[in-house]
PDB file of N, CA and C in Angstrom:
ATOM      1  N   MET A   1       7.901  58.488 -20.332  1.00  0.00           N
ATOM      2  CA  MET A   1       7.837  57.181 -19.683  1.00  0.00           C
ATOM      3  C   MET A   1       6.797  57.186 -18.573  1.00  0.00           C
ATOM      4  N   LYS A   2       6.089  56.103 -18.479  1.00  0.00           N
ATOM      5  CA  LYS A   2       5.101  55.971 -17.409  1.00  0.00           C
ATOM      6  C   LYS A   2       5.811  55.564 -16.122  1.00  0.00           C
ATOM      7  N   PRO A   3       5.377  56.080 -15.007  1.00  0.00           N
ATOM      8  CA  PRO A   3       5.969  55.624 -13.740  1.00  0.00           C
ATOM      9  C   PRO A   3       5.512  54.192 -13.424  1.00  0.00           C
ATOM     10  N   LEU A   4       6.364  53.444 -12.777  1.00  0.00           N
ATOM     11  CA  LEU A   4       6.017  52.073 -12.400  1.00  0.00           C
ATOM     12  C   LEU A   4       4.982  52.103 -11.287  1.00  0.00           C
ATOM     13  N   ARG A   5       3.959  51.292 -11.449  1.00  0.00           N
ATOM     14  CA  ARG A   5       2.939  51.208 -10.415  1.00  0.00           C
ATOM     15  C   ARG A   5       2.984  49.814  -9.805  1.00  0.00           C
ATOM     16  N   GLN A   6       3.027  49.773  -8.521  1.00  0.00           N
ATOM     17  CA  GLN A   6       3.003  48.485  -7.834  1.00  0.00           C
ATOM     18  C   GLN A   6       1.675  48.349  -7.113  1.00  0.00           C
ATOM     19  N   HIS A   7       1.074  47.203  -7.297  1.00  0.00           N
ATOM     20  CA  HIS A   7      -0.209  46.945  -6.653  1.00  0.00           C
ATOM     21  C   HIS A   7       0.033  46.259  -5.319  1.00  0.00           C
ATOM     22  N   ASN A   8      -0.469  46.848  -4.285  1.00  0.00           N
ATOM     23  CA  ASN A   8      -0.308  46.267  -2.945  1.00  0.00           C
ATOM     24  C   ASN A   8      -1.503  45.416  -2.550  1.00  0.00           C
ATOM     25  N   ASN A   9      -2.437  45.245  -3.465  1.00  0.00           N
ATOM     26  CA  ASN A   9      -3.621  44.469  -3.116  1.00  0.00           C
ATOM     27  C   ASN A   9      -3.564  43.039  -3.674  1.00  0.00           C
ATOM     28  N   ARG A  10      -2.387  42.546  -3.933  1.00  0.00           N
ATOM     29  CA  ARG A  10      -2.238  41.172  -4.407  1.00  0.00           C
ATOM     30  C   ARG A  10      -2.560  40.203  -3.272  1.00  0.00           C
ATOM     31  N   PRO A  11      -3.177  39.078  -3.599  1.00  0.00           N
ATOM     32  CA  PRO A  11      -3.478  38.101  -2.534  1.00  0.00           C
ATOM     33  C   PRO A  11      -2.188  37.452  -2.015  1.00  0.00           C
ATOM     34  N   VAL A  12      -2.164  37.207  -0.752  1.00  0.00           N
ATOM     35  CA  VAL A  12      -1.012  36.558  -0.130  1.00  0.00           C
ATOM     36  C   VAL A  12      -1.150  35.058  -0.346  1.00  0.00           C
ATOM     37  N   ILE A  13      -0.135  34.470  -0.934  1.00  0.00           N
ATOM     38  CA  ILE A  13      -0.150  33.034  -1.176  1.00  0.00           C
ATOM     39  C   ILE A  13       0.587  32.361  -0.028  1.00  0.00           C
ATOM     40  N   SER A  14      -0.134  31.525   0.696  1.00  0.00           N
ATOM     41  CA  SER A  14       0.516  30.832   1.807  1.00  0.00           C
ATOM     42  C   SER A  14       1.131  29.537   1.283  1.00  0.00           C
ATOM     43  N   TYR A  15       2.335  29.289   1.674  1.00  0.00           N
ATOM     44  CA  TYR A  15       3.061  28.111   1.218  1.00  0.00           C
ATOM     45  C   TYR A  15       3.163  27.118   2.360  1.00  0.00           C
ATOM     46  N   VAL A  16       2.739  25.896   2.113  1.00  0.00           N
ATOM     47  CA  VAL A  16       2.846  24.835   3.100  1.00  0.00           C
ATOM     48  C   VAL A  16       3.901  23.863   2.594  1.00  0.00           C
ATOM     49  N   PRO A  17       5.068  23.843   3.223  1.00  0.00           N
ATOM     50  CA  PRO A  17       6.098  22.923   2.733  1.00  0.00           C
ATOM     51  C   PRO A  17       5.689  21.481   2.993  1.00  0.00           C
ATOM     52  N   ARG A  18       6.071  20.599   2.093  1.00  0.00           N
ATOM     53  CA  ARG A  18       5.788  19.191   2.287  1.00  0.00           C
ATOM     54  C   ARG A  18       7.045  18.393   2.015  1.00  0.00           C
ATOM     55  N   VAL A  19       7.111  17.265   2.628  1.00  0.00           N
ATOM     56  CA  VAL A  19       8.281  16.407   2.486  1.00  0.00           C
ATOM     57  C   VAL A  19       8.163  15.663   1.167  1.00  0.00           C
ATOM     58  N   GLU A  20       9.185  15.738   0.367  1.00  0.00           N
ATOM     59  CA  GLU A  20       9.170  15.059  -0.926  1.00  0.00           C
ATOM     60  C   GLU A  20       9.857  13.708  -0.804  1.00  0.00           C
ATOM     61  N   PRO A  21       9.507  12.731  -1.580  1.00  0.00           N
ATOM     62  CA  PRO A  21       8.403  12.771  -2.512  1.00  0.00           C
ATOM     63  C   PRO A  21       7.093  12.439  -1.809  1.00  0.00           C
ATOM     64  N   ALA A  22       6.167  13.332  -1.831  1.00  0.00           N
ATOM     65  CA  ALA A  22       4.829  13.118  -1.296  1.00  0.00           C
ATOM     66  C   ALA A  22       3.894  12.855  -2.468  1.00  0.00           C
ATOM     67  N   PRO A  23       2.751  12.259  -2.199  1.00  0.00           N
ATOM     68  CA  PRO A  23       1.822  12.056  -3.310  1.00  0.00           C
ATOM     69  C   PRO A  23       1.464  13.387  -3.954  1.00  0.00           C
ATOM     70  N   PRO A  24       1.670  13.538  -5.251  1.00  0.00           N
ATOM     71  CA  PRO A  24       1.370  14.816  -5.896  1.00  0.00           C
ATOM     72  C   PRO A  24      -0.127  15.098  -5.924  1.00  0.00           C
ATOM     73  N   ASP A  25      -0.451  16.357  -6.137  1.00  0.00           N
ATOM     74  CA  ASP A  25      -1.849  16.771  -6.137  1.00  0.00           C
ATOM     75  C   ASP A  25      -2.645  16.130  -7.260  1.00  0.00           C
ATOM     76  N   HIS A  26      -1.995  15.838  -8.388  1.00  0.00           N
ATOM     77  CA  HIS A  26      -2.723  15.278  -9.522  1.00  0.00           C
ATOM     78  C   HIS A  26      -2.831  13.753  -9.472  1.00  0.00           C
ATOM     79  N   ALA A  27      -2.263  13.123  -8.441  1.00  0.00           N
ATOM     80  CA  ALA A  27      -2.400  11.674  -8.291  1.00  0.00           C
ATOM     81  C   ALA A  27      -3.739  11.372  -7.617  1.00  0.00           C
ATOM     82  N   SER A  28      -4.314  10.234  -7.954  1.00  0.00           N
ATOM     83  CA  SER A  28      -5.582   9.862  -7.336  1.00  0.00           C
ATOM     84  C   SER A  28      -5.402   8.599  -6.501  1.00  0.00           C
ATOM     85  N   LYS A  29      -5.992   8.600  -5.317  1.00  0.00           N
ATOM     86  CA  LYS A  29      -5.901   7.473  -4.387  1.00  0.00           C
ATOM     87  C   LYS A  29      -6.694   6.298  -4.949  1.00  0.00           C
ATOM     88  N   VAL A  30      -6.132   5.104  -4.851  1.00  0.00           N
ATOM     89  CA  VAL A  30      -6.797   3.908  -5.346  1.00  0.00           C
ATOM     90  C   VAL A  30      -7.611   3.317  -4.198  1.00  0.00           C
ATOM     91  N   ASP A  31      -8.909   3.174  -4.414  1.00  0.00           N
ATOM     92  CA  ASP A  31      -9.792   2.623  -3.378  1.00  0.00           C
ATOM     93  C   ASP A  31      -9.442   1.173  -3.083  1.00  0.00           C
ATOM     94  N   GLY A  32      -9.501   0.817  -1.810  1.00  0.00           N
ATOM     95  CA  GLY A  32      -9.225  -0.555  -1.406  1.00  0.00           C
ATOM     96  C   GLY A  32      -7.766  -0.822  -1.068  1.00  0.00           C
ATOM     97  N   TYR A  33      -6.897   0.152  -1.280  1.00  0.00           N
ATOM     98  CA  TYR A  33      -5.477  -0.005  -0.969  1.00  0.00           C
ATOM     99  C   TYR A  33      -5.035   1.121  -0.056  1.00  0.00           C
ATOM    100  N   ARG A  34      -4.199   0.790   0.894  1.00  0.00           N
ATOM    101  CA  ARG A  34      -3.795   1.768   1.910  1.00  0.00           C
ATOM    102  C   ARG A  34      -2.807   2.805   1.384  1.00  0.00           C
ATOM    103  N   ASP A  35      -1.839   2.382   0.594  1.00  0.00           N
ATOM    104  CA  ASP A  35      -0.727   3.257   0.214  1.00  0.00           C
ATOM    105  C   ASP A  35      -0.595   3.485  -1.290  1.00  0.00           C
ATOM    106  N   VAL A  36      -1.559   3.085  -2.082  1.00  0.00           N
ATOM    107  CA  VAL A  36      -1.397   3.091  -3.534  1.00  0.00           C
ATOM    108  C   VAL A  36      -2.115   4.290  -4.159  1.00  0.00           C
ATOM    109  N   TRP A  37      -1.404   4.943  -5.073  1.00  0.00           N
ATOM    110  CA  TRP A  37      -1.925   6.095  -5.804  1.00  0.00           C
ATOM    111  C   TRP A  37      -1.760   5.829  -7.285  1.00  0.00           C
ATOM    112  N   LYS A  38      -2.694   6.322  -8.092  1.00  0.00           N
ATOM    113  CA  LYS A  38      -2.592   6.177  -9.544  1.00  0.00           C
ATOM    114  C   LYS A  38      -1.985   7.457 -10.096  1.00  0.00           C
ATOM    115  N   LEU A  39      -0.891   7.291 -10.805  1.00  0.00           N
ATOM    116  CA  LEU A  39      -0.128   8.425 -11.311  1.00  0.00           C
ATOM    117  C   LEU A  39       0.266   8.149 -12.753  1.00  0.00           C
ATOM    118  N   ARG A  40      -0.277   8.928 -13.686  1.00  0.00           N
ATOM    119  CA  ARG A  40       0.016   8.785 -15.118  1.00  0.00           C
ATOM    120  C   ARG A  40      -0.223   7.370 -15.635  1.00  0.00           C
ATOM    121  N   GLY A  41      -1.312   6.753 -15.202  1.00  0.00           N
ATOM    122  CA  GLY A  41      -1.671   5.425 -15.688  1.00  0.00           C
ATOM    123  C   GLY A  41      -0.957   4.280 -15.010  1.00  0.00           C
ATOM    124  N   LYS A  42      -0.050   4.562 -14.099  1.00  0.00           N
ATOM    125  CA  LYS A  42       0.672   3.516 -13.372  1.00  0.00           C
ATOM    126  C   LYS A  42       0.311   3.611 -11.891  1.00  0.00           C
ATOM    127  N   TYR A  43       0.670   2.585 -11.140  1.00  0.00           N
ATOM    128  CA  TYR A  43       0.384   2.558  -9.711  1.00  0.00           C
ATOM    129  C   TYR A  43       1.674   2.759  -8.929  1.00  0.00           C
ATOM    130  N   VAL A  44       1.644   3.709  -7.992  1.00  0.00           N
ATOM    131  CA  VAL A  44       2.819   4.060  -7.199  1.00  0.00           C
ATOM    132  C   VAL A  44       2.432   4.020  -5.733  1.00  0.00           C
ATOM    133  N   ALA A  45       3.316   3.493  -4.888  1.00  0.00           N
ATOM    134  CA  ALA A  45       3.052   3.446  -3.452  1.00  0.00           C
ATOM    135  C   ALA A  45       3.875   4.523  -2.755  1.00  0.00           C
ATOM    136  N   PHE A  46       3.260   5.184  -1.787  1.00  0.00           N
ATOM    137  CA  PHE A  46       3.932   6.175  -0.943  1.00  0.00           C
ATOM    138  C   PHE A  46       3.791   5.720   0.504  1.00  0.00           C
ATOM    139  N   VAL A  47       4.927   5.556   1.185  1.00  0.00           N
ATOM    140  CA  VAL A  47       4.926   5.097   2.568  1.00  0.00           C
ATOM    141  C   VAL A  47       5.646   6.133   3.411  1.00  0.00           C
ATOM    142  N   LEU A  48       5.010   6.560   4.492  1.00  0.00           N
ATOM    143  CA  LEU A  48       5.630   7.522   5.398  1.00  0.00           C
ATOM    144  C   LEU A  48       6.562   6.772   6.341  1.00  0.00           C
ATOM    145  N   MET A  49       7.868   7.010   6.181  1.00  0.00           N
ATOM    146  CA  MET A  49       8.884   6.350   7.015  1.00  0.00           C
ATOM    147  C   MET A  49       9.566   7.431   7.846  1.00  0.00           C
ATOM    148  N   GLY A  50       9.264   7.465   9.136  1.00  0.00           N
ATOM    149  CA  GLY A  50       9.819   8.513   9.981  1.00  0.00           C
ATOM    150  C   GLY A  50       9.166   9.835   9.655  1.00  0.00           C
ATOM    151  N   ASN A  51       9.948  10.774   9.138  1.00  0.00           N
ATOM    152  CA  ASN A  51       9.393  12.079   8.813  1.00  0.00           C
ATOM    153  C   ASN A  51       9.422  12.362   7.311  1.00  0.00           C
ATOM    154  N   ARG A  52       9.619  11.333   6.475  1.00  0.00           N
ATOM    155  CA  ARG A  52       9.611  11.554   5.030  1.00  0.00           C
ATOM    156  C   ARG A  52       8.953  10.387   4.313  1.00  0.00           C
ATOM    157  N   PHE A  53       8.502  10.650   3.095  1.00  0.00           N
ATOM    158  CA  PHE A  53       7.838   9.631   2.297  1.00  0.00           C
ATOM    159  C   PHE A  53       8.855   8.857   1.468  1.00  0.00           C
ATOM    160  N   GLU A  54       8.633   7.560   1.367  1.00  0.00           N
ATOM    161  CA  GLU A  54       9.377   6.709   0.442  1.00  0.00           C
ATOM    162  C   GLU A  54       8.453   6.421  -0.731  1.00  0.00           C
ATOM    163  N   ARG A  55       8.964   6.544  -1.937  1.00  0.00           N
ATOM    164  CA  ARG A  55       8.153   6.310  -3.135  1.00  0.00           C
ATOM    165  C   ARG A  55       8.649   5.075  -3.864  1.00  0.00           C
ATOM    166  N   SER A  56       7.716   4.258  -4.305  1.00  0.00           N
ATOM    167  CA  SER A  56       8.073   3.058  -5.058  1.00  0.00           C
ATOM    168  C   SER A  56       8.279   3.409  -6.520  1.00  0.00           C
ATOM    169  N   GLN A  57       8.781   2.454  -7.266  1.00  0.00           N
ATOM    170  CA  GLN A  57       8.810   2.615  -8.715  1.00  0.00           C
ATOM    171  C   GLN A  57       7.385   2.417  -9.232  1.00  0.00           C
ATOM    172  N   ALA A  58       7.160   2.669 -10.492  1.00  0.00           N
ATOM    173  CA  ALA A  58       5.827   2.530 -11.074  1.00  0.00           C
ATOM    174  C   ALA A  58       5.531   1.059 -11.346  1.00  0.00           C
ATOM    175  N   PHE A  59       4.342   0.621 -10.916  1.00  0.00           N
ATOM    176  CA  PHE A  59       3.911  -0.760 -11.138  1.00  0.00           C
ATOM    177  C   PHE A  59       2.721  -0.761 -12.083  1.00  0.00           C
ATOM    178  N   THR A  60       2.493  -1.900 -12.754  1.00  0.00           N
ATOM    179  CA  THR A  60       1.346  -2.001 -13.656  1.00  0.00           C
ATOM    180  C   THR A  60       0.082  -2.391 -12.906  1.00  0.00           C
ATOM    181  N   GLY A  61       0.212  -2.976 -11.720  1.00  0.00           N
ATOM    182  CA  GLY A  61      -0.959  -3.379 -10.930  1.00  0.00           C
ATOM    183  C   GLY A  61      -0.900  -2.830  -9.521  1.00  0.00           C
ATOM    184  N   PRO A  62      -2.055  -2.523  -8.930  1.00  0.00           N
ATOM    185  CA  PRO A  62      -2.052  -1.973  -7.573  1.00  0.00           C
ATOM    186  C   PRO A  62      -1.609  -2.981  -6.511  1.00  0.00           C
ATOM    187  N   GLU A  63      -1.807  -4.279  -6.766  1.00  0.00           N
ATOM    188  CA  GLU A  63      -1.395  -5.291  -5.790  1.00  0.00           C
ATOM    189  C   GLU A  63       0.117  -5.267  -5.589  1.00  0.00           C
ATOM    190  N   SER A  64       0.862  -5.096  -6.668  1.00  0.00           N
ATOM    191  CA  SER A  64       2.323  -5.059  -6.588  1.00  0.00           C
ATOM    192  C   SER A  64       2.793  -3.858  -5.784  1.00  0.00           C
ATOM    193  N   ALA A  65       2.162  -2.718  -6.003  1.00  0.00           N
ATOM    194  CA  ALA A  65       2.548  -1.516  -5.259  1.00  0.00           C
ATOM    195  C   ALA A  65       2.254  -1.670  -3.773  1.00  0.00           C
ATOM    196  N   GLN A  66       1.123  -2.299  -3.431  1.00  0.00           N
ATOM    197  CA  GLN A  66       0.791  -2.496  -2.018  1.00  0.00           C
ATOM    198  C   GLN A  66       1.744  -3.486  -1.369  1.00  0.00           C
ATOM    199  N   ARG A  67       2.158  -4.525  -2.107  1.00  0.00           N
ATOM    200  CA  ARG A  67       3.153  -5.473  -1.565  1.00  0.00           C
ATOM    201  C   ARG A  67       4.462  -4.757  -1.278  1.00  0.00           C
ATOM    202  N   TRP A  68       4.880  -3.865  -2.172  1.00  0.00           N
ATOM    203  CA  TRP A  68       6.103  -3.098  -1.962  1.00  0.00           C
ATOM    204  C   TRP A  68       5.987  -2.258  -0.697  1.00  0.00           C
ATOM    205  N   ALA A  69       4.831  -1.606  -0.504  1.00  0.00           N
ATOM    206  CA  ALA A  69       4.613  -0.765   0.675  1.00  0.00           C
ATOM    207  C   ALA A  69       4.669  -1.596   1.955  1.00  0.00           C
ATOM    208  N   ALA A  70       4.062  -2.776   1.934  1.00  0.00           N
ATOM    209  CA  ALA A  70       4.084  -3.651   3.116  1.00  0.00           C
ATOM    210  C   ALA A  70       5.509  -4.089   3.432  1.00  0.00           C
ATOM    211  N   GLN A  71       6.276  -4.384   2.395  1.00  0.00           N
ATOM    212  CA  GLN A  71       7.665  -4.797   2.591  1.00  0.00           C
ATOM    213  C   GLN A  71       8.495  -3.645   3.166  1.00  0.00           C
ATOM    214  N   MET A  72       8.285  -2.424   2.691  1.00  0.00           N
ATOM    215  CA  MET A  72       9.009  -1.266   3.213  1.00  0.00           C
ATOM    216  C   MET A  72       8.676  -1.021   4.676  1.00  0.00           C
ATOM    217  N   ARG A  73       7.414  -1.185   5.027  1.00  0.00           N
ATOM    218  CA  ARG A  73       7.024  -1.019   6.436  1.00  0.00           C
ATOM    219  C   ARG A  73       7.702  -2.064   7.316  1.00  0.00           C
ATOM    220  N   GLN A  74       7.732  -3.298   6.825  1.00  0.00           N
ATOM    221  CA  GLN A  74       8.345  -4.384   7.594  1.00  0.00           C
ATOM    222  C   GLN A  74       9.848  -4.141   7.766  1.00  0.00           C
ATOM    223  N   GLU A  75      10.528  -3.712   6.722  1.00  0.00           N
ATOM    224  CA  GLU A  75      11.961  -3.428   6.824  1.00  0.00           C
ATOM    225  C   GLU A  75      12.216  -2.255   7.744  1.00  0.00           C
ATOM    226  N   GLY A  76      11.334  -1.258   7.725  1.00  0.00           N
ATOM    227  CA  GLY A  76      11.488  -0.106   8.604  1.00  0.00           C
ATOM    228  C   GLY A  76      11.344  -0.455  10.062  1.00  0.00           C
ATOM    229  N   GLU A  77      10.481  -1.406  10.373  1.00  0.00           N
ATOM    230  CA  GLU A  77      10.302  -1.824  11.764  1.00  0.00           C
ATOM    231  C   GLU A  77      11.513  -2.592  12.266  1.00  0.00           C
ATOM    232  N   ILE A  78      12.145  -3.365  11.385  1.00  0.00           N
ATOM    233  CA  ILE A  78      13.316  -4.143  11.788  1.00  0.00           C
ATOM    234  C   ILE A  78      14.494  -3.219  12.078  1.00  0.00           C
ATOM    235  N   GLU A  79      14.667  -2.170  11.251  1.00  0.00           N
ATOM    236  CA  GLU A  79      15.812  -1.273  11.422  1.00  0.00           C
ATOM    237  C   GLU A  79      15.699  -0.431  12.686  1.00  0.00           C
ATOM    238  N   GLU A  80      14.487  -0.078  13.083  1.00  0.00           N
ATOM    239  CA  GLU A  80      14.325   0.812  14.237  1.00  0.00           C
ATOM    240  C   GLU A  80      14.464   0.115  15.553  1.00  0.00           C
TER     241      GLU A  80
END
Protein backbone atom coordinates (compact mmCIF):
# COMPACT_ATOMS: atom_id res chain seq x y z
CA MET A 1 0.00 0.00 0.00
CA LYS A 2 1.15 3.49 -0.78
CA PRO A 3 1.31 5.92 2.12
CA LEU A 4 -1.18 8.78 2.00
CA ARG A 5 0.36 12.03 0.90
CA GLN A 6 -1.17 15.32 1.84
CA HIS A 7 -0.29 18.42 -0.08
CA ASN A 8 0.16 21.48 2.07
CA ASN A 9 0.56 23.80 -0.88
CA ARG A 10 -3.14 24.05 -1.71
CA PRO A 11 -4.40 27.60 -2.24
CA VAL A 12 -6.39 29.06 0.60
CA ILE A 13 -9.92 29.84 -0.50
CA SER A 14 -11.28 32.88 1.27
CA TYR A 15 -15.01 32.80 1.88
CA VAL A 16 -17.00 36.02 2.01
CA PRO A 17 -20.42 35.35 3.49
CA ARG A 18 -23.30 37.20 1.90
CA VAL A 19 -26.85 37.74 2.96
CA GLU A 20 -29.27 35.64 0.96
CA PRO A 21 -31.04 36.09 -1.27
CA ALA A 22 -28.45 38.35 -2.88
CA PRO A 23 -28.11 38.82 -6.60
CA PRO A 24 -26.32 35.68 -7.81
CA ASP A 25 -23.03 35.87 -9.65
CA HIS A 26 -24.57 34.65 -12.91
CA ALA A 27 -27.28 37.34 -12.92
CA SER A 28 -26.69 40.41 -15.05
CA LYS A 29 -27.65 43.95 -14.04
CA VAL A 30 -30.20 45.60 -16.33
CA ASP A 31 -29.04 49.02 -17.51
CA GLY A 32 -31.37 51.90 -16.74
CA TYR A 33 -32.93 50.26 -13.68
CA ARG A 34 -31.76 50.61 -10.11
CA ASP A 35 -32.73 47.24 -8.64
CA VAL A 36 -33.42 44.94 -11.60
CA TRP A 37 -31.33 41.93 -12.58
CA LYS A 38 -31.83 39.51 -15.47
CA LEU A 39 -31.88 35.94 -14.25
CA ARG A 40 -32.63 32.96 -16.53
CA GLY A 41 -34.48 35.12 -19.06
CA LYS A 42 -36.72 36.77 -16.46
CA TYR A 43 -36.39 40.03 -14.55
CA VAL A 44 -35.95 39.94 -10.77
CA ALA A 45 -35.62 42.84 -8.34
CA PHE A 46 -33.33 42.77 -5.29
CA VAL A 47 -33.86 45.42 -2.61
CA LEU A 48 -31.64 45.81 0.43
CA MET A 49 -33.98 46.16 3.42
CA GLY A 50 -32.06 46.70 6.64
CA ASN A 51 -29.30 44.12 6.62
CA ARG A 52 -30.78 41.60 4.15
CA PHE A 53 -31.99 41.48 0.56
CA GLU A 54 -35.62 41.06 -0.42
CA ARG A 55 -36.15 39.26 -3.73
CA SER A 56 -39.15 39.68 -5.99
CA GLN A 57 -40.83 36.98 -7.99
CA ALA A 58 -39.81 36.67 -11.64
CA PHE A 59 -41.35 39.25 -13.98
CA THR A 60 -41.52 39.26 -17.78
CA GLY A 61 -40.63 42.97 -18.01
CA PRO A 62 -38.06 45.09 -16.17
CA GLU A 63 -40.60 47.88 -15.51
CA SER A 64 -42.70 45.53 -13.36
CA ALA A 65 -39.70 44.46 -11.31
CA GLN A 66 -38.68 48.09 -10.70
CA ARG A 67 -42.24 48.98 -9.62
CA TRP A 68 -42.12 46.10 -7.13
CA ALA A 69 -38.78 47.38 -5.77
CA ALA A 70 -40.15 50.92 -5.38
CA GLN A 71 -43.20 49.59 -3.55
CA MET A 72 -41.01 47.52 -1.18
CA ARG A 73 -38.89 50.57 -0.39
CA GLN A 74 -42.00 52.64 0.31
CA GLU A 75 -43.47 49.97 2.61
CA GLY A 76 -40.14 49.65 4.41
CA GLU A 77 -40.03 53.36 5.15
CA ILE A 78 -43.55 53.30 6.60
CA GLU A 79 -42.78 50.38 8.93
CA GLU A 80 -39.59 51.92 10.34
